[in-house]
GROMACS .gro file of C-alpha atoms in nm:
model
  331
    1LYS     CA    1  10.827   0.207   9.121
    2TYR     CA    2  10.839  -0.189   9.066
    3ASN     CA    3  10.806  -0.392   8.794
    4MET     CA    4  10.451  -0.577   8.935
    5GLU     CA    5  10.550  -0.941   8.765
    6LYS     CA    6  10.882  -0.990   8.863
    7GLU     CA    7  10.996  -0.794   9.183
    8ASN     CA    8  10.856  -0.902   9.559
    9LEU     CA    9  11.198  -0.887   9.801
   10SER     CA   10  11.091  -1.068  10.085
   11VAL     CA   11  11.286  -1.126  10.410
   12VAL     CA   12  11.284  -1.511  10.402
   13LEU     CA   13  11.352  -1.712  10.701
   14HIS     CA   14  11.500  -2.067  10.637
   15SER     CA   15  11.604  -2.197  10.938
   16GLN     CA   16  11.782  -2.057  11.288
   17GLY     CA   17  12.082  -1.791  11.180
   18ASP     CA   18  12.011  -1.884  10.801
   19LEU     CA   19  11.793  -1.546  10.691
   20ARG     CA   20  11.789  -1.448  10.294
   21LEU     CA   21  11.599  -1.186  10.096
   22GLU     CA   22  11.464  -1.342   9.804
   23GLN     CA   23  11.250  -1.262   9.514
   24ARG     CA   24  10.879  -1.402   9.575
   25PRO     CA   25  10.599  -1.455   9.312
   26ILE     CA   26  10.362  -1.147   9.345
   27PRO     CA   27  10.034  -1.319   9.503
   28GLU     CA   28   9.691  -1.327   9.348
   29PRO     CA   29   9.367  -1.199   9.600
   30GLY     CA   30   9.118  -1.438   9.627
   31PRO     CA   31   8.766  -1.331   9.663
   32ASN     CA   32   8.729  -1.153   9.928
   33GLU     CA   33   9.124  -1.039  10.001
   34VAL     CA   34   9.337  -0.773   9.893
   35LEU     CA   35   9.704  -0.755   9.725
   36LEU     CA   36   9.843  -0.460   9.962
   37GLN     CA   37  10.171  -0.278   9.829
   38MET     CA   38  10.354  -0.276  10.207
   39HIS     CA   39  10.487   0.062  10.322
   40SER     CA   40  10.605  -0.030  10.700
   41VAL     CA   41  10.660  -0.327  10.880
   42GLY     CA   42  10.824  -0.304  11.235
   43ILE     CA   43  11.100  -0.551  11.429
   44CYS     CA   44  10.916  -0.724  11.680
   45GLY     CA   45  11.087  -0.946  11.947
   46SER     CA   46  10.915  -1.245  11.774
   47ASP     CA   47  11.109  -1.182  11.441
   48VAL     CA   48  11.429  -1.216  11.613
   49HIS     CA   49  11.334  -1.453  11.832
   50PHE     CA   50  11.279  -1.719  11.528
   51TRP     CA   51  11.585  -1.599  11.371
   52GLN     CA   52  11.839  -1.628  11.653
   53ASN     CA   53  11.646  -1.963  11.830
   54GLY     CA   54  11.447  -2.116  11.539
   55ARG     CA   55  11.127  -2.184  11.769
   56ILE     CA   56  10.899  -1.982  12.032
   57GLY     CA   57  10.787  -2.247  12.209
   58ASP     CA   58  10.574  -2.470  12.033
   59TYR     CA   59  10.587  -2.252  11.707
   60VAL     CA   60  10.932  -2.410  11.507
   61VAL     CA   61  11.036  -2.286  11.191
   62LYS     CA   62  11.063  -2.591  10.972
   63LYS     CA   63  11.006  -2.420  10.586
   64PRO     CA   64  11.105  -2.101  10.486
   65MET     CA   65  10.872  -1.805  10.607
   66VAL     CA   66  10.892  -1.458  10.557
   67LEU     CA   67  10.928  -1.269  10.880
   68GLY     CA   68  10.713  -0.930  11.001
   69HIS     CA   69  10.357  -0.900  11.098
   70GLU     CA   70  10.344  -0.533  11.246
   71ALA     CA   71  10.258  -0.365  10.916
   72SER     CA   72  10.065  -0.114  10.707
   73GLY     CA   73  10.051  -0.092  10.315
   74ARG     CA   74   9.792   0.001  10.039
   75VAL     CA   75   9.537  -0.159   9.836
   76VAL     CA   76   9.707  -0.186   9.475
   77LYS     CA   77   9.407  -0.491   9.377
   78VAL     CA   78   9.068  -0.622   9.509
   79GLY     CA   79   8.928  -0.932   9.525
   80SER     CA   80   8.605  -1.015   9.369
   81ALA     CA   81   8.394  -0.945   9.671
   82VAL     CA   82   8.550  -0.716   9.891
   83LYS     CA   83   8.245  -0.433   9.972
   84ASN     CA   84   8.523  -0.273  10.233
   85LEU     CA   85   8.845  -0.129  10.038
   86LYS     CA   86   8.890  -0.015   9.735
   87GLU     CA   87   9.255   0.009   9.523
   88GLY     CA   88   9.473   0.377   9.662
   89ASP     CA   89   9.325   0.346  10.046
   90ARG     CA   90   9.602   0.295  10.287
   91VAL     CA   91   9.537   0.029  10.564
   92ALA     CA   92   9.646  -0.139  10.883
   93VAL     CA   93   9.725  -0.540  10.896
   94GLU     CA   94   9.593  -0.704  11.172
   95PRO     CA   95   9.778  -0.992  11.119
   96GLY     CA   96   9.596  -1.269  11.319
   97VAL     CA   97   9.303  -1.396  11.028
   98PRO     CA   98   9.017  -1.698  11.164
   99ARG     CA   99   9.065  -2.005  10.952
  100GLU     CA  100   8.704  -2.108  11.010
  101ILE     CA  101   8.398  -2.022  11.216
  102ASP     CA  102   8.445  -2.166  11.548
  103GLU     CA  103   8.315  -2.170  11.851
  104PHE     CA  104   8.634  -1.907  11.992
  105PHE     CA  105   8.528  -1.720  11.657
  106LYS     CA  106   8.134  -1.727  11.733
  107SER     CA  107   8.286  -1.637  12.099
  108GLY     CA  108   8.422  -1.289  11.995
  109LYS     CA  109   8.779  -1.450  12.078
  110TYR     CA  110   8.956  -1.540  11.737
  111ASN     CA  111   9.235  -1.516  11.892
  112LEU     CA  112   9.216  -1.842  12.099
  113SER     CA  113   9.114  -2.071  11.764
  114PRO     CA  114   9.417  -2.357  11.695
  115THR     CA  115   9.315  -2.305  11.346
  116ILE     CA  116   9.373  -1.948  11.325
  117PHE     CA  117   9.653  -1.772  11.035
  118PHE     CA  118   9.888  -1.545  11.186
  119CYS     CA  119  10.152  -1.357  11.029
  120ALA     CA  120  10.509  -1.471  11.090
  121THR     CA  121  10.409  -1.790  11.282
  122PRO     CA  122  10.501  -2.105  11.128
  123PRO     CA  123  10.403  -2.213  10.921
  124ASP     CA  124  10.238  -1.894  10.817
  125ASP     CA  125  10.440  -1.662  10.650
  126GLY     CA  126  10.427  -1.264  10.723
  127ASN     CA  127  10.456  -0.944  10.597
  128LEU     CA  128  10.762  -0.815  10.550
  129CYS     CA  129  10.798  -0.800  10.199
  130ARG     CA  130  10.677  -0.578   9.885
  131PHE     CA  131  10.401  -0.731   9.770
  132TYR     CA  132  10.150  -0.885  10.024
  133LYS     CA  133   9.789  -1.047  10.031
  134HIS     CA  134   9.551  -1.053  10.335
  135SER     CA  135   9.144  -1.044  10.418
  136ALA     CA  136   8.958  -0.724  10.348
  137ASN     CA  137   8.790  -0.793  10.663
  138PHE     CA  138   9.128  -0.757  10.877
  139CYS     CA  139   9.290  -0.430  10.696
  140TYR     CA  140   9.170  -0.108  10.805
  141LYS     CA  141   9.153   0.192  10.609
  142LEU     CA  142   9.357   0.454  10.773
  143PRO     CA  143   9.255   0.779  10.854
  144ASP     CA  144   9.456   1.105  10.681
  145ASN     CA  145   9.627   1.258  11.038
  146VAL     CA  146   9.740   0.848  11.062
  147THR     CA  147  10.096   0.799  10.871
  148TYR     CA  148  10.177   0.484  10.784
  149GLU     CA  149  10.427   0.462  11.034
  150GLU     CA  150  10.197   0.449  11.278
  151GLY     CA  151   9.990   0.235  11.111
  152ALA     CA  152  10.272  -0.033  11.144
  153LEU     CA  153  10.265   0.040  11.499
  154ILE     CA  154   9.853   0.017  11.579
  155GLU     CA  155   9.926  -0.357  11.581
  156PRO     CA  156  10.206  -0.360  11.908
  157LEU     CA  157   9.937  -0.079  12.056
  158SER     CA  158   9.664  -0.401  12.040
  159VAL     CA  159   9.874  -0.612  12.256
  160ALA     CA  160   9.863  -0.328  12.502
  161ILE     CA  161   9.464  -0.239  12.445
  162HIS     CA  162   9.393  -0.615  12.508
  163ALA     CA  163   9.592  -0.647  12.830
  164CYS     CA  164   9.390  -0.333  12.979
  165ARG     CA  165   9.109  -0.495  12.908
  166ARG     CA  166   9.184  -0.827  13.039
  167ALA     CA  167   9.308  -0.654  13.333
  168GLY     CA  168   8.987  -0.456  13.391
  169VAL     CA  169   9.170  -0.092  13.369
  170THR     CA  170   8.916   0.159  13.457
  171LEU     CA  171   8.854   0.511  13.610
  172GLY     CA  172   9.065   0.491  13.878
  173SER     CA  173   9.271   0.190  13.869
  174SER     CA  174   9.582   0.207  14.020
  175VAL     CA  175   9.877  -0.026  13.759
  176LEU     CA  176  10.191  -0.148  13.849
  177ILE     CA  177  10.369  -0.212  13.480
  178CYS     CA  178  10.659  -0.464  13.518
  179GLY     CA  179  10.903  -0.367  13.188
  180ALA     CA  180  10.934  -0.063  13.045
  181GLY     CA  181  11.025  -0.148  12.746
  182PRO     CA  182  10.777  -0.099  12.419
  183ILE     CA  183  10.507  -0.334  12.544
  184GLY     CA  184  10.531  -0.230  12.878
  185LEU     CA  185  10.510   0.128  12.751
  186VAL     CA  186  10.281   0.114  12.537
  187CYS     CA  187  10.035  -0.069  12.833
  188LEU     CA  188  10.102   0.284  13.017
  189LEU     CA  189   9.972   0.444  12.783
  190VAL     CA  190   9.667   0.270  12.681
  191ALA     CA  191   9.660   0.240  13.100
  192LYS     CA  192   9.644   0.661  13.133
  193ALA     CA  193   9.376   0.639  12.834
  194MET     CA  194   9.155   0.401  12.993
  195GLY     CA  195   9.119   0.626  13.335
  196ALA     CA  196   9.407   0.478  13.548
  197SER     CA  197   9.491   0.738  13.813
  198GLN     CA  198   9.839   0.621  13.947
  199VAL     CA  199  10.096   0.382  13.732
  200VAL     CA  200  10.410   0.300  13.852
  201ILE     CA  201  10.627   0.123  13.583
  202THR     CA  202  10.950  -0.061  13.674
  203ASP     CA  203  11.308  -0.178  13.496
  204LEU     CA  204  11.671  -0.202  13.477
  205SER     CA  205  11.705   0.067  13.221
  206ALA     CA  206  11.708   0.442  13.371
  207ASP     CA  207  11.718   0.563  13.039
  208ARG     CA  208  11.358   0.356  12.915
  209LEU     CA  209  11.245   0.508  13.276
  210VAL     CA  210  11.330   0.882  13.148
  211MET     CA  211  11.056   0.820  12.859
  212ALA     CA  212  10.801   0.637  13.093
  213LYS     CA  213  10.822   0.958  13.308
  214GLU     CA  214  10.799   1.129  12.949
  215LEU     CA  215  10.455   0.918  12.843
  216GLY     CA  216  10.255   0.970  13.150
  217ALA     CA  217  10.412   0.751  13.432
  218ASP     CA  218  10.378   0.888  13.815
  219PHE     CA  219  10.644   0.687  13.959
  220PRO     CA  220  10.940   0.542  13.704
  221LEU     CA  221  11.121   0.276  13.929
  222THR     CA  222  11.473   0.152  13.884
  223VAL     CA  223  11.524  -0.221  14.013
  224LYS     CA  224  11.822  -0.420  14.059
  225ARG     CA  225  11.891  -0.788  13.931
  226GLU     CA  226  11.956  -0.872  14.317
  227ASP     CA  227  11.623  -0.705  14.470
  228GLY     CA  228  11.393  -0.961  14.558
  229PRO     CA  229  11.055  -0.990  14.459
  230GLU     CA  230  10.840  -0.917  14.828
  231GLU     CA  231  11.138  -0.578  14.879
  232LEU     CA  232  11.004  -0.457  14.515
  233ALA     CA  233  10.637  -0.490  14.601
  234LYS     CA  234  10.707  -0.308  14.926
  235ARG     CA  235  10.859  -0.023  14.748
  236VAL     CA  236  10.590  -0.050  14.535
  237GLU     CA  237  10.298  -0.014  14.804
  238GLY     CA  238  10.540   0.301  14.943
  239LEU     CA  239  10.532   0.473  14.638
  240LEU     CA  240  10.099   0.461  14.588
  241GLY     CA  241  10.051   0.472  14.899
  242ALA     CA  242   9.864   0.107  14.870
  243GLN     CA  243   9.919  -0.192  14.682
  244PRO     CA  244   9.805  -0.157  14.316
  245HIS     CA  245   9.464  -0.264  14.168
  246ILE     CA  246   9.632  -0.415  13.863
  247THR     CA  247   9.940  -0.573  13.762
  248ILE     CA  248  10.090  -0.586  13.412
  249GLU     CA  249  10.342  -0.782  13.380
  250CYS     CA  250  10.546  -0.761  13.056
  251THR     CA  251  10.904  -0.917  13.057
  252GLY     CA  252  10.809  -1.275  13.135
  253VAL     CA  253  11.090  -1.317  13.419
  254GLU     CA  254  11.080  -1.554  13.703
  255SER     CA  255  11.159  -1.277  13.998
  256SER     CA  256  10.909  -0.983  13.841
  257VAL     CA  257  10.643  -1.243  13.807
  258GLN     CA  258  10.680  -1.299  14.149
  259THR     CA  259  10.737  -0.924  14.229
  260ALA     CA  260  10.410  -0.901  14.026
  261ILE     CA  261  10.152  -1.127  14.274
  262TYR     CA  262  10.345  -0.998  14.594
  263ALA     CA  263  10.236  -0.648  14.463
  264THR     CA  264   9.907  -0.659  14.390
  265ARG     CA  265   9.630  -0.579  14.607
  266PRO     CA  266   9.391  -0.875  14.742
  267GLY     CA  267   9.134  -0.915  14.515
  268GLY     CA  268   9.319  -0.761  14.247
  269VAL     CA  269   9.429  -0.860  13.896
  270VAL     CA  270   9.773  -1.017  13.756
  271VAL     CA  271   9.808  -0.984  13.355
  272LEU     CA  272  10.082  -1.179  13.234
  273VAL     CA  273  10.185  -1.026  12.870
  274GLY     CA  274  10.590  -1.118  12.865
  275LEU     CA  275  10.695  -1.469  12.745
  276GLY     CA  276  10.939  -1.641  12.997
  277ALA     CA  277  11.039  -2.025  13.068
  278ALA     CA  278  10.770  -2.285  13.023
  279MET     CA  279  10.791  -2.381  13.392
  280THR     CA  280  10.788  -2.093  13.632
  281THR     CA  281  10.797  -2.083  14.025
  282VAL     CA  282  10.517  -1.836  14.156
  283PRO     CA  283  10.403  -1.781  14.514
  284LEU     CA  284  10.041  -1.926  14.380
  285LEU     CA  285   9.916  -1.991  14.744
  286ASN     CA  286  10.036  -1.632  14.832
  287ALA     CA  287   9.787  -1.523  14.498
  288ALA     CA  288   9.480  -1.784  14.609
  289LEU     CA  289   9.409  -1.667  14.933
  290ARG     CA  290   9.452  -1.308  14.839
  291GLU     CA  291   9.171  -1.354  14.577
  292VAL     CA  292   9.453  -1.206  14.335
  293ASP     CA  293   9.354  -1.359  13.968
  294ILE     CA  294   9.586  -1.471  13.745
  295ARG     CA  295   9.513  -1.354  13.380
  296GLY     CA  296   9.740  -1.464  13.050
  297VAL     CA  297   9.715  -1.261  12.755
  298PHE     CA  298   9.731  -1.417  12.390
  299ARG     CA  299   9.805  -1.144  12.121
  300TYR     CA  300   9.472  -0.963  12.118
  301CYS     CA  301   9.167  -0.924  11.954
  302ASN     CA  302   8.895  -0.696  11.864
  303THR     CA  303   9.098  -0.379  11.895
  304GLN     CA  304   9.148  -0.256  11.543
  305PRO     CA  305   8.750  -0.092  11.480
  306ASN     CA  306   8.677  -0.016  11.158
  307ARG     CA  307   8.421   0.217  11.231
  308ASN     CA  308   8.578   0.489  11.503
  309TRP     CA  309   8.864   0.607  11.334
  310SER     CA  310   8.708   0.970  11.368
  311LEU     CA  311   8.878   0.896  11.774
  312PHE     CA  312   9.206   0.886  11.702
  313PRO     CA  313   9.305   1.285  11.730
  314LYS     CA  314   9.167   1.253  12.087
  315TYR     CA  315   9.413   0.989  12.164
  316PRO     CA  316   9.767   1.120  12.106
  317PHE     CA  317   9.922   0.871  12.247
  318ILE     CA  318   9.908   0.702  11.944
  319VAL     CA  319  10.186   0.964  11.776
  320HIS     CA  320  10.416   0.835  12.057
  321LEU     CA  321  10.497   0.532  11.920
  322ASN     CA  322  10.730   0.567  11.679
  323TYR     CA  323  10.961   0.709  11.981
  324ILE     CA  324  10.962   0.401  12.201
  325GLY     CA  325  11.209   0.178  12.042
  326ARG     CA  326  11.038   0.025  11.808
  327ILE     CA  327  11.216  -0.056  11.479
  328SER     CA  328  11.002   0.020  11.119
  329ILE     CA  329  11.141  -0.091  10.816
  330VAL     CA  330  11.000   0.133  10.513
  331LEU     CA  331  11.003  -0.088  10.191
   0.00000   0.00000   0.00000
């Protein structure tokens, strides 16, 4: 389909608001890498944020950067030392690759390594391009029943898996999810798959909550901007009959974080997934006196096993991912 020697059309962000389509050289895979012909790449909120603002927190676009990190593709070339993949394999890409075997890698928390490579996070290029090389150990074969589009959406699904693991969701957990955007909805799906008995999910948008109800939410709760955090917490308790064991906050909005803390039962867990302001006012004393644990989430790790794909048919939530507002670009 393509001139392999010349064509590697790439979406490149040069600076805030300056997004270009460019032809870039086709990379040569190293011994432990594979060259992929990309098929589907999702557009994440972080891609949009980098384009519109030129930065996310301390990550600043200082030189041209290829966007994209939610991706799947086909192996077209294999490095000399690669044993787990072959030409023609369909794979999902885990975009975060450790650069060194440091203490975080050794403890299984490689997502926290300060030197980690991560697609489309300055200064690392992403994979919204036609040809892209990646560590073979972080490419995972897709089974025949999973499409390329669904393969690309395993990346946002990984955020939800990591969040629910950090929260300790288990059989019988009651869960509040703040925000019914794409990440809130995948958190809903994963929480249910992990055994959550009741899930309340909140949002300003009634349309999003309709989708949440279709995906298994027990109590969709429409909120208004003027609603007070403590008032909302009481409404959540009223729906469940008790305060939830766990709250997963997916908006980053200050008032929503406050609601999350007030709503969670004593001894419970609040997991912060949404990214908001660098400094946020929260009722910390309330959380401390009730032993409510507040846990952060940074991307994910160990969420894409390359040995348990046979479990896919048992998890029907995978097939819903195309319908929750994520945009997938087919190259």
